[in-house]
């Protein structure tokens, strides 16, 4: 059962997590993709601007050289034209392109100049034709693939020299930092997912744990642990829910305690009734026997009278037997009357919560007498050592229930595995208090259990019908009704001792 309940709680937490994980993963994916897209787009735009700017600078410088030659009429001089071209090529050498270089083709596709001496784009007819086909792609960033490599290419046509000035960049070099950033962003994405999953675990646990605690507490209450409460760990809505749950649990415990307390009282009254029936059996049986015998003797005397055989000796014998019979009947009737009176006093006090004057010694004697059937059956001796001069103004019902529960606890728990036992009940006046000391020589109470004996429904006899309310009732009666304290001292194998102290109100009655 417990494993099934734990499984249900785990499934609830897993469902909660599974509802949150897709949202988290989708959010991280969107953020990562947005970052990569933004990074790639910005890099493309940045590279395009650089290539366009460098291309325009080289274009303007080359055009200016041509215009100068044209202005001074030196275009026909091969020497000056070559010097001008050398200046252009030197200028290009000093113009850096990230991850690339300049190339110049003429309209025939012949390579005029390659910067750095390295050809990123092989001199193939297809490549040259691709670069020089049509002028509608001038100043446009073109992605060009040769073999397995990708290149970024931008060109402009300089009509003065009949040149195609081409800027070529190896995309892998240009995007090296971008690729590293993408890898880092993916790594950070995984880290973000891991952190988020851990956060989800903490969040779902913070949500599910109070629910699990309330479920566990409700199940514990279902199983009879009415003192179980939910631990309040926050002041949010879940904390308010836990407080409301605890308040409801407290009301349930209070109501159930009252019901069980009344049930205990009725159970004790039933026990008293059974004890009274048992104790009355002897005097009433004796009385019935005497009455039957005297009835028989009276009939014999009447027959002797009718037959004229009644003698003086017969009359004297009958008078003697009648006198003895009346004496026996009187003794048994008095005993029955005392039993009924004692049971009536104790049973009525059990149900009433009214103060009256009590002779404590005689009252404890009456309580012991009402429990005699249980005491005899357990082979226990109960000694009444109450001081005989204690007359107090108190709640006799509380005293009756306290002493009764203590004796029954000793019989059920202390003398469970013994052949006999002894109980002593002492009481004395220690102004301004009344001190009652109850002790037995039974099996005692363990240190672990002694801390919980006053808890409602705590018992080691659940399997034998123990209610766990006996000591709880004693504690409440002493504290709430008598306004006193109760202290328990015990060790395993050394019996138990209860010291009950409450104010003596005799002087204010």
Short mmCIF file of N, CA, C and O in Angstrom, two decimals, residues 350 360 363-364 367-368 371 382 397-409 425 436 438 474 500:
data_model
loop_
_atom_site.label_atom_id
_atom_site.label_comp_id
_atom_site.label_asym_id
_atom_site.label_seq_id
_atom_site.Cartn_x
_atom_site.Cartn_y
_atom_site.Cartn_z
N UNK A 350 -18.52 9.62 36.89
CA UNK A 350 -17.82 9.49 35.61
C UNK A 350 -18.45 10.35 34.53
O UNK A 350 -17.77 10.84 33.63
N UNK A 360 -11.45 11.50 50.28
CA UNK A 360 -10.60 10.91 49.26
C UNK A 360 -10.29 9.44 49.55
O UNK A 360 -10.28 8.62 48.62
N UNK A 363 -13.42 7.43 48.82
CA UNK A 363 -13.75 7.48 47.40
C UNK A 363 -12.82 6.58 46.58
O UNK A 363 -13.25 5.86 45.67
N UNK A 364 -11.53 6.60 46.91
CA UNK A 364 -10.58 5.70 46.23
C UNK A 364 -10.94 4.25 46.52
O UNK A 364 -10.85 3.39 45.65
N UNK A 367 -13.70 3.31 44.21
CA UNK A 367 -13.20 3.09 42.85
C UNK A 367 -12.55 1.72 42.75
O UNK A 367 -12.79 0.96 41.79
N UNK A 368 -11.71 1.40 43.73
CA UNK A 368 -11.04 0.09 43.73
C UNK A 368 -12.08 -1.02 43.76
O UNK A 368 -11.95 -2.04 43.07
N UNK A 371 -13.69 -1.91 40.53
CA UNK A 371 -12.79 -2.58 39.58
C UNK A 371 -12.35 -3.96 40.08
O UNK A 371 -11.48 -4.58 39.46
N UNK A 382 -4.26 -4.18 45.12
CA UNK A 382 -4.30 -2.72 45.10
C UNK A 382 -4.40 -2.22 46.54
O UNK A 382 -5.34 -2.55 47.25
N UNK A 397 -15.61 13.12 39.55
CA UNK A 397 -15.58 12.39 38.29
C UNK A 397 -14.19 12.34 37.70
O UNK A 397 -13.76 11.33 37.14
N UNK A 398 -13.44 13.47 37.84
CA UNK A 398 -12.07 13.50 37.33
C UNK A 398 -11.18 12.55 38.12
O UNK A 398 -10.40 11.79 37.55
N UNK A 399 -11.33 12.58 39.47
CA UNK A 399 -10.55 11.67 40.31
C UNK A 399 -10.86 10.22 39.95
O UNK A 399 -9.96 9.38 39.82
N UNK A 400 -12.15 9.91 39.76
CA UNK A 400 -12.57 8.54 39.44
C UNK A 400 -11.96 8.08 38.12
O UNK A 400 -11.41 6.98 38.03
N UNK A 401 -12.03 8.95 37.11
CA UNK A 401 -11.52 8.53 35.80
C UNK A 401 -10.01 8.43 35.80
O UNK A 401 -9.43 7.54 35.16
N UNK A 402 -9.33 9.31 36.51
CA UNK A 402 -7.86 9.25 36.59
C UNK A 402 -7.41 7.95 37.25
O UNK A 402 -6.58 7.21 36.71
N UNK A 403 -7.97 7.65 38.43
CA UNK A 403 -7.56 6.45 39.16
C UNK A 403 -7.94 5.19 38.37
O UNK A 403 -7.16 4.23 38.27
N UNK A 404 -9.15 5.21 37.79
CA UNK A 404 -9.60 4.05 37.01
C UNK A 404 -8.68 3.78 35.83
O UNK A 404 -8.24 2.64 35.60
N UNK A 405 -8.35 4.82 35.05
CA UNK A 405 -7.48 4.64 33.89
C UNK A 405 -6.08 4.19 34.28
O UNK A 405 -5.46 3.38 33.59
N UNK A 406 -5.56 4.71 35.40
CA UNK A 406 -4.24 4.29 35.86
C UNK A 406 -4.22 2.80 36.22
O UNK A 406 -3.31 2.06 35.85
N UNK A 407 -5.26 2.36 36.95
CA UNK A 407 -5.32 0.94 37.34
C UNK A 407 -5.46 0.05 36.11
O UNK A 407 -4.77 -0.96 35.99
N UNK A 408 -6.35 0.44 35.20
CA UNK A 408 -6.54 -0.38 34.00
C UNK A 408 -5.29 -0.39 33.12
O UNK A 408 -4.95 -1.42 32.51
N UNK A 409 -4.57 0.74 33.06
CA UNK A 409 -3.32 0.77 32.31
C UNK A 409 -2.30 -0.19 32.91
O UNK A 409 -1.58 -0.87 32.18
N UNK A 425 -1.66 3.28 45.92
CA UNK A 425 -2.22 4.62 45.68
C UNK A 425 -2.07 5.42 46.96
O UNK A 425 -2.68 5.09 47.99
N UNK A 436 -1.16 13.22 44.76
CA UNK A 436 -1.53 11.81 44.62
C UNK A 436 -0.37 11.09 43.94
O UNK A 436 0.10 11.52 42.88
N UNK A 438 0.75 7.48 42.44
CA UNK A 438 0.30 6.16 41.98
C UNK A 438 1.52 5.39 41.48
O UNK A 438 2.32 5.91 40.71
N UNK A 474 -6.18 11.35 31.10
CA UNK A 474 -5.62 11.69 32.42
C UNK A 474 -4.93 13.05 32.36
O UNK A 474 -5.14 13.91 33.23
N UNK A 500 0.75 13.19 40.73
CA UNK A 500 -0.27 14.16 40.31
C UNK A 500 -0.40 15.22 41.39
O UNK A 500 -0.64 14.90 42.56
#
